[in-house]
XYZ file of C-alpha atoms in Angstrom:
546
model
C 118.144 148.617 78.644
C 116.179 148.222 75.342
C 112.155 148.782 75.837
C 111.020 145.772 73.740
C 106.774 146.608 73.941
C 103.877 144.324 74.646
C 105.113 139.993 74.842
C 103.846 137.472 75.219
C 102.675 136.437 78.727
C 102.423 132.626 78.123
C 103.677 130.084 79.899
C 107.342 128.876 78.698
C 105.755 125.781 76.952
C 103.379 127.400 75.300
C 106.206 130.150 73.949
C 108.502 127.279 72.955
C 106.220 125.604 70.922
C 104.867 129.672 69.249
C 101.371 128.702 70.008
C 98.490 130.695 71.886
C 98.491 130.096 75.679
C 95.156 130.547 77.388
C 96.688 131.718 80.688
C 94.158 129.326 82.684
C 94.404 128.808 86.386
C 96.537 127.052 87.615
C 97.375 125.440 84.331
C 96.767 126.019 80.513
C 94.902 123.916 78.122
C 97.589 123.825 75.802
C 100.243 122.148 78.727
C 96.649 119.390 80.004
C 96.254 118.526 76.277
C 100.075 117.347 75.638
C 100.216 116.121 79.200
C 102.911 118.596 80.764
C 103.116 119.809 83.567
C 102.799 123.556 82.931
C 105.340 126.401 84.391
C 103.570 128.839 84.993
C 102.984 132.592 83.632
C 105.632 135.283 83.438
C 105.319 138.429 85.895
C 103.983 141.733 83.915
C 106.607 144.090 84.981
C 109.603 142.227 84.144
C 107.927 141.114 80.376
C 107.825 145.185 79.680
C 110.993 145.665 80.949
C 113.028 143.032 80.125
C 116.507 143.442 78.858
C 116.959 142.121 75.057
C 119.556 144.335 73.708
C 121.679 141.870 72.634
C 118.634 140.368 70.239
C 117.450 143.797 68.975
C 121.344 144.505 67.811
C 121.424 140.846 66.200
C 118.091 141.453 64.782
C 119.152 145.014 63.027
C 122.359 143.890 62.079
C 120.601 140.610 60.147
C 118.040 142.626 58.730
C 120.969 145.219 56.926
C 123.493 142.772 56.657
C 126.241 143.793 58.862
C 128.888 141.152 59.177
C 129.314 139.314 62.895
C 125.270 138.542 63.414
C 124.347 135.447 64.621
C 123.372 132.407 62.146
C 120.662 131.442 64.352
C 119.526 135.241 63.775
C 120.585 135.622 60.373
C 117.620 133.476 58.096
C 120.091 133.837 54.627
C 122.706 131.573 56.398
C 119.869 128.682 57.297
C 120.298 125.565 55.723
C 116.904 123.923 54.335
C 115.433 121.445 56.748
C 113.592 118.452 55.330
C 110.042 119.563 54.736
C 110.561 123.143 54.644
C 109.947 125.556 51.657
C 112.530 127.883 49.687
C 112.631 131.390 50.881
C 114.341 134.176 48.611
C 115.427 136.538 51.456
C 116.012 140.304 50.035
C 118.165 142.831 51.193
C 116.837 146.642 52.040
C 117.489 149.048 49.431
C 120.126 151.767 50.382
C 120.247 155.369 48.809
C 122.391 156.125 46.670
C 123.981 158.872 44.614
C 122.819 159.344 40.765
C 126.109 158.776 39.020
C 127.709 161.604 36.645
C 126.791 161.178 33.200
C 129.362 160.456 30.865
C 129.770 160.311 27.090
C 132.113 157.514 27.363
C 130.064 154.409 27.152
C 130.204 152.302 30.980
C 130.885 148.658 30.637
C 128.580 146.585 31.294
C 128.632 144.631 34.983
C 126.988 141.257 35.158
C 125.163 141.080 38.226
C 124.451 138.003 39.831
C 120.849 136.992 41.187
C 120.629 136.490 44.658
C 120.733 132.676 45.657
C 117.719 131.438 46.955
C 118.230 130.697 50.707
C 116.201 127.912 52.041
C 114.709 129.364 55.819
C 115.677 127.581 59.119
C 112.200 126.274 60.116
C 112.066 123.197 62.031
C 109.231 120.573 62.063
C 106.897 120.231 64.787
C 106.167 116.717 65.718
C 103.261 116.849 67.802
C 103.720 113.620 70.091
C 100.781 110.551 69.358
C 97.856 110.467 71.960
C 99.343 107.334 73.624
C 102.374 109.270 74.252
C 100.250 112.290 75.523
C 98.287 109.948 77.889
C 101.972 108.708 79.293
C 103.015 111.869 79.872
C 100.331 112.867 81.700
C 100.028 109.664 83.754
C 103.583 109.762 84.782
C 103.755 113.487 85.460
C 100.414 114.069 87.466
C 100.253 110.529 88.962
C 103.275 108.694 89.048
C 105.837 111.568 89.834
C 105.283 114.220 92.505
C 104.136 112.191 95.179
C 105.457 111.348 98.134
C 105.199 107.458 97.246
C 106.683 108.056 93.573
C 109.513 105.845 92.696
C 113.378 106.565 94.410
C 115.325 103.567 92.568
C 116.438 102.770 89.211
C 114.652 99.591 89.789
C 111.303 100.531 90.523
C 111.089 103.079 87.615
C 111.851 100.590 85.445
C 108.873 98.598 86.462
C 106.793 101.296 85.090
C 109.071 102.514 82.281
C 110.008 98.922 81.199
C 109.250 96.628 78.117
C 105.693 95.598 80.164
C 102.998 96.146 77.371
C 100.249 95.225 80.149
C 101.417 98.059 82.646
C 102.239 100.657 79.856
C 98.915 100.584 78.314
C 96.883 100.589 81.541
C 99.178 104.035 82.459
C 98.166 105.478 78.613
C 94.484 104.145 79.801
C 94.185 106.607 83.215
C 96.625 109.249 81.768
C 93.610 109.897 78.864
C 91.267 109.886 81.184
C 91.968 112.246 83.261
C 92.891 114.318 80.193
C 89.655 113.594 78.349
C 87.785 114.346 81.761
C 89.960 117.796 82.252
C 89.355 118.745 78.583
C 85.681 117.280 77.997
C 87.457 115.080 74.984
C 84.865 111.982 74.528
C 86.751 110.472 71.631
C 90.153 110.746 73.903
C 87.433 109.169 76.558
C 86.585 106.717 74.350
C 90.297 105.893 73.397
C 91.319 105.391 77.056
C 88.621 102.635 77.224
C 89.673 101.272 74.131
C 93.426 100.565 76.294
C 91.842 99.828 79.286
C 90.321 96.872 77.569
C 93.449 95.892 75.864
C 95.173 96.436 79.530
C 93.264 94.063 81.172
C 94.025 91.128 78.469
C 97.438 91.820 78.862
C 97.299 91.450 82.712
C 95.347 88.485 82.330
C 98.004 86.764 80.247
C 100.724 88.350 82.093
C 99.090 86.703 85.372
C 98.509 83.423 83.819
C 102.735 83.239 82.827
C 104.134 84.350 85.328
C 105.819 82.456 88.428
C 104.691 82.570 92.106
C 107.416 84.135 93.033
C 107.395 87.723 94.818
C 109.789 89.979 92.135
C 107.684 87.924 88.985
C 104.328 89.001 90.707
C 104.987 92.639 91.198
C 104.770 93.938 87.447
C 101.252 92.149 86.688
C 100.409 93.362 90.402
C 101.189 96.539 89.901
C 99.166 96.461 86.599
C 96.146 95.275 88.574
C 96.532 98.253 90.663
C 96.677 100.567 88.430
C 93.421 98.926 86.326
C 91.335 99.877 90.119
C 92.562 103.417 89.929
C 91.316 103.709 86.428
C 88.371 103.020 87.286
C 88.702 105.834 90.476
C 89.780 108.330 87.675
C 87.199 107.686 85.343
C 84.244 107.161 87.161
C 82.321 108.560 89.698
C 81.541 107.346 93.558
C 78.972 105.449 92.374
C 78.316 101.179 93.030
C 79.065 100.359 89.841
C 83.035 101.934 89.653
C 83.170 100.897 93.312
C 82.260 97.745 93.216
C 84.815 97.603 89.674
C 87.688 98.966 91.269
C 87.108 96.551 94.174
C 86.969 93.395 92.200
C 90.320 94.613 91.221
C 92.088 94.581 94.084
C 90.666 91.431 95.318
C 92.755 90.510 92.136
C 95.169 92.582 93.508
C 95.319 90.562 97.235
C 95.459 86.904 95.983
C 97.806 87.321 93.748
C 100.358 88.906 96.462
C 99.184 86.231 98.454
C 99.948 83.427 96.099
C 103.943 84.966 96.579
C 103.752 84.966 100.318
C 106.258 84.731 102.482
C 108.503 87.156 100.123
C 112.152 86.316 101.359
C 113.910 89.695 99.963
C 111.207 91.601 101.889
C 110.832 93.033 105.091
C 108.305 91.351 107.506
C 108.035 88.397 104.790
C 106.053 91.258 102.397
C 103.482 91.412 104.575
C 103.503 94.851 104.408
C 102.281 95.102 101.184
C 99.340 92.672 101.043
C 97.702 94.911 104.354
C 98.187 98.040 102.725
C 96.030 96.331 99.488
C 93.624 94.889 102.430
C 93.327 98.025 104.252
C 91.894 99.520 100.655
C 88.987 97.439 100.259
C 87.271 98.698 103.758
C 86.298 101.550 102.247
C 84.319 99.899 99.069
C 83.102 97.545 101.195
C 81.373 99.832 103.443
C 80.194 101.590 100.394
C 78.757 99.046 98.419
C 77.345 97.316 101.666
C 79.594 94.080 100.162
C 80.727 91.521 102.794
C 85.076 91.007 102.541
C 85.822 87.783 101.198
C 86.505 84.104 103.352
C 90.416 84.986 102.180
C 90.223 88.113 103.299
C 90.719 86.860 106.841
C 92.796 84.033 105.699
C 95.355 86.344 104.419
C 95.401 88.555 107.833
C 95.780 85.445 109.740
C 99.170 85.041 107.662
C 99.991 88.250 108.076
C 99.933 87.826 112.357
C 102.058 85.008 111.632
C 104.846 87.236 109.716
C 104.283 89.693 111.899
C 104.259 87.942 115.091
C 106.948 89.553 117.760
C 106.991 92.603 116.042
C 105.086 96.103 117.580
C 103.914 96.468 113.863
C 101.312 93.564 114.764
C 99.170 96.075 115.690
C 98.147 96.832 111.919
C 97.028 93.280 112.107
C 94.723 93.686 115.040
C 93.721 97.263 113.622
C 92.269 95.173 110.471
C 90.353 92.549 112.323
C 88.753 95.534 114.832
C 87.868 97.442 111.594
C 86.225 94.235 109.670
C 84.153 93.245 112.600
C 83.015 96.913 112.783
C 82.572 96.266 109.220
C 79.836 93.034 109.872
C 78.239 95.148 112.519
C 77.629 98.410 110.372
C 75.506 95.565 108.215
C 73.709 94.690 111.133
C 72.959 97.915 112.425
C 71.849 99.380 109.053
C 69.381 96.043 108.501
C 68.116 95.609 112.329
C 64.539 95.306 112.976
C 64.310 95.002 116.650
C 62.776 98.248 118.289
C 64.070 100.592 120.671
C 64.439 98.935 124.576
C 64.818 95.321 123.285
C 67.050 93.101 123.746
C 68.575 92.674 120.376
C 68.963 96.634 120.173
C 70.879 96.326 123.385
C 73.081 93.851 122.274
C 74.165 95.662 119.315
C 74.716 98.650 121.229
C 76.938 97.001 123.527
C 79.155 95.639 120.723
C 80.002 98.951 119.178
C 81.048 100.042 122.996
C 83.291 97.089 123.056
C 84.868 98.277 119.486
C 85.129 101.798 120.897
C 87.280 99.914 123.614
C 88.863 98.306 121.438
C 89.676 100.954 119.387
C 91.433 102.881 122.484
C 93.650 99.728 123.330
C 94.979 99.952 119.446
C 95.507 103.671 119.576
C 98.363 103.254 122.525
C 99.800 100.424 120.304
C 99.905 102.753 117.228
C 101.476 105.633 118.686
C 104.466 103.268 119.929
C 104.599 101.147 116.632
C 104.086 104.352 114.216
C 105.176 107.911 116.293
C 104.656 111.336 114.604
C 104.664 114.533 115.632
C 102.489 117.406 114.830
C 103.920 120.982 113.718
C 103.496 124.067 113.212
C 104.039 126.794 110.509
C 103.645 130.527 111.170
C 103.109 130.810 107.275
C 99.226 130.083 106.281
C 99.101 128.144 103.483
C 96.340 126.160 101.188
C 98.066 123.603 101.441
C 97.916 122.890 105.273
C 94.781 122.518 107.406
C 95.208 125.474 110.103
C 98.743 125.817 109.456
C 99.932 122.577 111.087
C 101.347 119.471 109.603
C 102.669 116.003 111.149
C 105.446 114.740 111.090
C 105.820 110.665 109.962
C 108.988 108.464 109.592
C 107.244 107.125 106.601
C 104.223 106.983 104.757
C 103.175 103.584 105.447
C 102.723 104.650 108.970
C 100.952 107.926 107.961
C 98.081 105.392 105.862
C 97.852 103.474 109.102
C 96.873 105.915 111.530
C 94.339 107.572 108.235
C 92.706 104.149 108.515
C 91.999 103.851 111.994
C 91.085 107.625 112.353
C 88.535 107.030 109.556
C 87.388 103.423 110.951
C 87.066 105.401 114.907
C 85.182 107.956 113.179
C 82.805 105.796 111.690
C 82.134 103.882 115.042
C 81.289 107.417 117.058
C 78.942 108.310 114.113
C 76.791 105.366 115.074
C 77.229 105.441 118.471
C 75.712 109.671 118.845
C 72.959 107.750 116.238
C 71.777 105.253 118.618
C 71.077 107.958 120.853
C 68.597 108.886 118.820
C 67.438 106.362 117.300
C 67.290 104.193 120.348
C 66.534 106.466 123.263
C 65.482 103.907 125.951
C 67.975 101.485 125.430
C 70.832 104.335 124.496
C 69.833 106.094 127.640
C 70.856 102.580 129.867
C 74.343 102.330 127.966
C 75.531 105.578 126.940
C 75.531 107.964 129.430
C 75.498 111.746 128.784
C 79.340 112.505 129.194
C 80.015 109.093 126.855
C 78.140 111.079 123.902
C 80.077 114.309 124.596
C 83.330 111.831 124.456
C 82.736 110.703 121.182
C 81.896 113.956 119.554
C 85.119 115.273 121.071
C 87.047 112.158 119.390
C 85.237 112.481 115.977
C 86.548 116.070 116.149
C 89.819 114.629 116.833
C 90.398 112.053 114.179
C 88.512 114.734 111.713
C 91.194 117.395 112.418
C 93.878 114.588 112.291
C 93.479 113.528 108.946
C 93.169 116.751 107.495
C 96.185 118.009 109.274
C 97.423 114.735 107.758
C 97.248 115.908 104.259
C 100.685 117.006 103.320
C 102.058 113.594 104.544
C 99.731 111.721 101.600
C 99.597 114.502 99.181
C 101.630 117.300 97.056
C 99.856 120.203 96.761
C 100.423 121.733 93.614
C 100.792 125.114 95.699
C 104.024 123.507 96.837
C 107.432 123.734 95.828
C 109.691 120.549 95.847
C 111.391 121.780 98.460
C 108.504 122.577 100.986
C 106.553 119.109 99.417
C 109.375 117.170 100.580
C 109.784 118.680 103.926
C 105.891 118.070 104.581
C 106.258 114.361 103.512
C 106.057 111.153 104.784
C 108.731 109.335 102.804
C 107.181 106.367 100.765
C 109.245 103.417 99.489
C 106.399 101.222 97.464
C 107.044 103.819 94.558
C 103.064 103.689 93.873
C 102.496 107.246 93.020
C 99.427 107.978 93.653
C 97.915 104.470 94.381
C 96.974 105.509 97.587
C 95.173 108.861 97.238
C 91.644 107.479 96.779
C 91.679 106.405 100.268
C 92.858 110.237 101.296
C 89.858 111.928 99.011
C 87.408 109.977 100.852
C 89.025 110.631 104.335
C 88.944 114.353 103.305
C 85.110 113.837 102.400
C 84.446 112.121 105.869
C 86.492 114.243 107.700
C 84.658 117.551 106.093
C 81.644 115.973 106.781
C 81.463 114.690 110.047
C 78.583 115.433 112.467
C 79.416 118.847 115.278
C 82.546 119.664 113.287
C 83.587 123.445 112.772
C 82.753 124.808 109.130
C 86.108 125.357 108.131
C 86.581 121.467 107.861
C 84.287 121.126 105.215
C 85.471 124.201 103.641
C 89.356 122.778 103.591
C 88.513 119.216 102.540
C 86.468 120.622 99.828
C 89.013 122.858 98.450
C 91.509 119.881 98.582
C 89.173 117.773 96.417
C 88.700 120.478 94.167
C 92.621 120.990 93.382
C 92.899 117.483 92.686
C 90.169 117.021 90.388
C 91.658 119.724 88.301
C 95.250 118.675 88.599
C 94.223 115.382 87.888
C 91.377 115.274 85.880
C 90.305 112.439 88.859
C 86.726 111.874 88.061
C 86.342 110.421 91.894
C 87.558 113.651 93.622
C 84.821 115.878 91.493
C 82.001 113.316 92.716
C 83.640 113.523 96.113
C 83.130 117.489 96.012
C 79.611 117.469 95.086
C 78.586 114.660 97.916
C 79.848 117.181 100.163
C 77.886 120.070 98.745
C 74.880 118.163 98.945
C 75.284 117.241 102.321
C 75.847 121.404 103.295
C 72.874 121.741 101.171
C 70.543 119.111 102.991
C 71.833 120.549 106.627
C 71.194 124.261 105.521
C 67.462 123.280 104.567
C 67.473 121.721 108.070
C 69.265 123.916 110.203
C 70.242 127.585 109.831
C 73.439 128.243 111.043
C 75.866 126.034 114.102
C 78.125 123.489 113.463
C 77.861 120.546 111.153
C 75.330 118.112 113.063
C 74.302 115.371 110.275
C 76.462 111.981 109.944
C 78.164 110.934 106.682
């Protein structure tokens, strides 16, 4: 064992490439700028004690000479590299002993210069920003997930010869760097592709066949241009409303390719899941869903029809009606004990019903089970985890938990809002009911996490087991609609403190494995609403609605 001193205590990347690692948490700056994904840092005890014998002995013997040292070692036996300069390499003098002096004259002996040796430098080629950007993308956003591509075939959607989907990948891979490293021209160079994305898409779209395999590449471009717009900016109307516009791209153009023969269910599948998505900007930016919004659900029964997944149907039409009425509600006029305020309160009962009917139908169409690890971990919400047969299930039950949420938020509102006429439909034990399933969905969907999600925290191993296989191969497509469960789940009214604490750590980790603009603005929502309850109330549960 050879004590070798102080080492470096970089990550691997960062000592392959000889430059200075800044040993950030949980990655460096050097690994975010290039877009890796970085290794990690070497343990203290094992860098001062590490065994390198066999490169001290190389070293010494290059540095006297000895014969048998390695030519990667040995710098005299390089061979010049293009771009590199000449190096005369020198050997140490050894003593000698001062030779007798004779009268007889000693012949001269020609000595031969040394040979200039040229040194065995290579040259760094620093990859180009759009490559950067690619890396990251595909690394933090395609890869890793539990929806990331399984087949040849899908990869090479991404990976292909599509100049549309390539540069709208470059477009969200730089800014999330940009955002992680505070770069504004890198910022300013992923809106530069973005731009040149959405031309592409719109000449892809206008050439290509109503067929479903022609429509997936431009529709997974369109995709991808709506989570640009998640990554880069914040939850404000503006991105929103951006990102929404782009999946109502998103819909018509699956539905121009509907019924898809080589798909299951007639690809109805994958027009809800794109459906599904735009409750959530809807509710947002108080925006009304479209006329084909219900056309293309009422397609969707049809494919659908005679099959127990039928219930994601009716799921969608209970949650767009609640939908209409959360307009109402939030514009009414009528006073407390009229008629109209009656009225309204009696429809959200009959969702609540509703609701109930659909939950029995999900639990038949979409089982899971729930877990338990004796480990505690970051990465799971109380140590439990559920169990899904695949992810499109998983995003089903997130929906309606989030929708059924919603619904008891108003409901516990109208009791105070609406006293008299709350007080002659919801009766004491109703309101205790719906706090109890509020807490329920709220713990559901974070327990629900690991299904949606890998945390970084994770090894492949454990990430897999936690899982809900996907088999769209859309990365990380769907995680907008998990940070903003997370947020309403964290925030929900009479929940315990360590909800908010969880989902708020969650959103954290992504926005800084990400660079994901949305989760950061996510965060601070929830901050603020801590904030406004501590100026209110000091101490008890969480009591204030989302």
């Amino acid at each position: 064992m050879v004590y070798c001193g102080k080492a470096s205590q970089g990550c691997e990347n960062c000592r392959t490439r000889r430059i200075k690692c800044d040993k950030k948490s949980p990655e460096c700056t050097q690994c975010i700028r290039v877009g890796k994904k970085c290794p990690g840092y070497r343990d203290l005890a094992a860098l001062m004690f590490r065994d390198e014998s066999s490169k001290v002995i190389q070293k010494a013997h290059a540095q006297w000479g000895i014969p048998g040292s390695s030519p990667e070692s040995d710098p005299a036996s390089s061979s010049q590299s293009p771009g590199s300069t000449t190096a005369v390499v020198l050997s140490p003098r050894r003593p000698t002993r001062r030779p007798a002096v004779s009268a007889r004259p000693t012949p001269a002996v020609a000595v031969a210069a040394p040979k200039p040796v040229a040194s065995k430098i290579p040259r760094r080629v620093e990859p180009s920003l759009d490559q950067r950007g690619l890396n990251f993308y595909v690394e933090r956003y395609l890869l890793n997930h539990p929806d990331s591509p399984r087949t040849p075939e899908v990869m090479d959607l991404y990976l292909g010869d599509d100049e549309a989907l390539r540069s709208v990948m470059i477009a969200v891979g730089l800014a999330g760097m940009s955002n992680l490293l505070g770069n504004k021209s890198m910022n300013l160079l992923a809106r530069s592709k973005y731009i040149t994305a959405l031309k592409q898409t719109g000449q892809l779209i206008a050439s290509a066949s109503r067929d479903h395999g022609a429509v997936m590449k431009p529709l997974r471009s369109v995709v991808t241009l709506a989570l640009f717009e998640v990554v880069q900016g914040k939850v404000s109307k503006i991105s929103t409303s951006s990102a929404n516009t782009h999946i109502h791209g998103a819909v018509a153009l699956a539905r121009s390719a509907l019924p898809a023969t080589n798909s299951p269910n007639g690809g109805a599948r994958g027009i809800l899941q794109l459906m599904f998505s735009m409750f959530i900007p809807s509710q947002m930016t108080e925006t009304p869903l479209p006329p084909g919004f219900f056309e293309c659900l009422k397609l969707c029964r049809l494919l659908l029809q005679g099959c127990n997944e039928s219930c994601a149907v009716d799921l969608a039409f209970t949650i767009s009606h609640l939908m209409q009425l959360l307009v109402t509600a939030d514009r009414a006029t009528s006073g407390d004990g009229q008629q109209e305020t009656d009225d309204l309160i009696q429809q959200f009962l009959a969702i609540e019903t509703a609701f109930a009917r659909i939950e029995q139908q999900l639990q038949a169409a979409y089982p899971f089970e729930e877990r338990q690890t004796g480990r505690p971990s970051p990465a799971l919400f109380r140590g439990k985890w559920h169990s899904y047969s695949e992810i499109w299930g998983a995003r089903i039950w997130n929906h309606f938990r989030w929708a059924r949420l919603l619904l008891g938020e108003y409901i516990i509102r109208f009791t105070t809002d609406y006293p008299r006429s709350s007080g002659r439909l919801i009766p004491p034990a109703y309101r205790a009911h719906c706090y109890s399933t509020i807490e329920r969905m709220a713990e559901d969907m974070l327990v629900s996490t690991p299904s949606h999600w890998h945390h970084p925290v994770l090894d492949k191993a454990t990430a897999k087991k936690y899982e809900a296989p996907g088999q769209g191969g859309a990365g990380a497509a769907g995680l907008p609609s998990l940070l903003w469960h997370l947020k309403v789940s964290g925030c929900a009214p009479n929940v315990p403190r360590d909800f908010w604490d969880w989902a708020h750590a969650v959103l954290q980790v992504a926005w800084k494995s990400m660079g994901m603009q949305y989760a950061l603005a996510l965060a601070e929502v929830m901050e603020e609403h801590r904030n406004a309850l501590q100026r209110d109330v000091v101490g008890g549960p969480l009591v204030a609605s989302n």
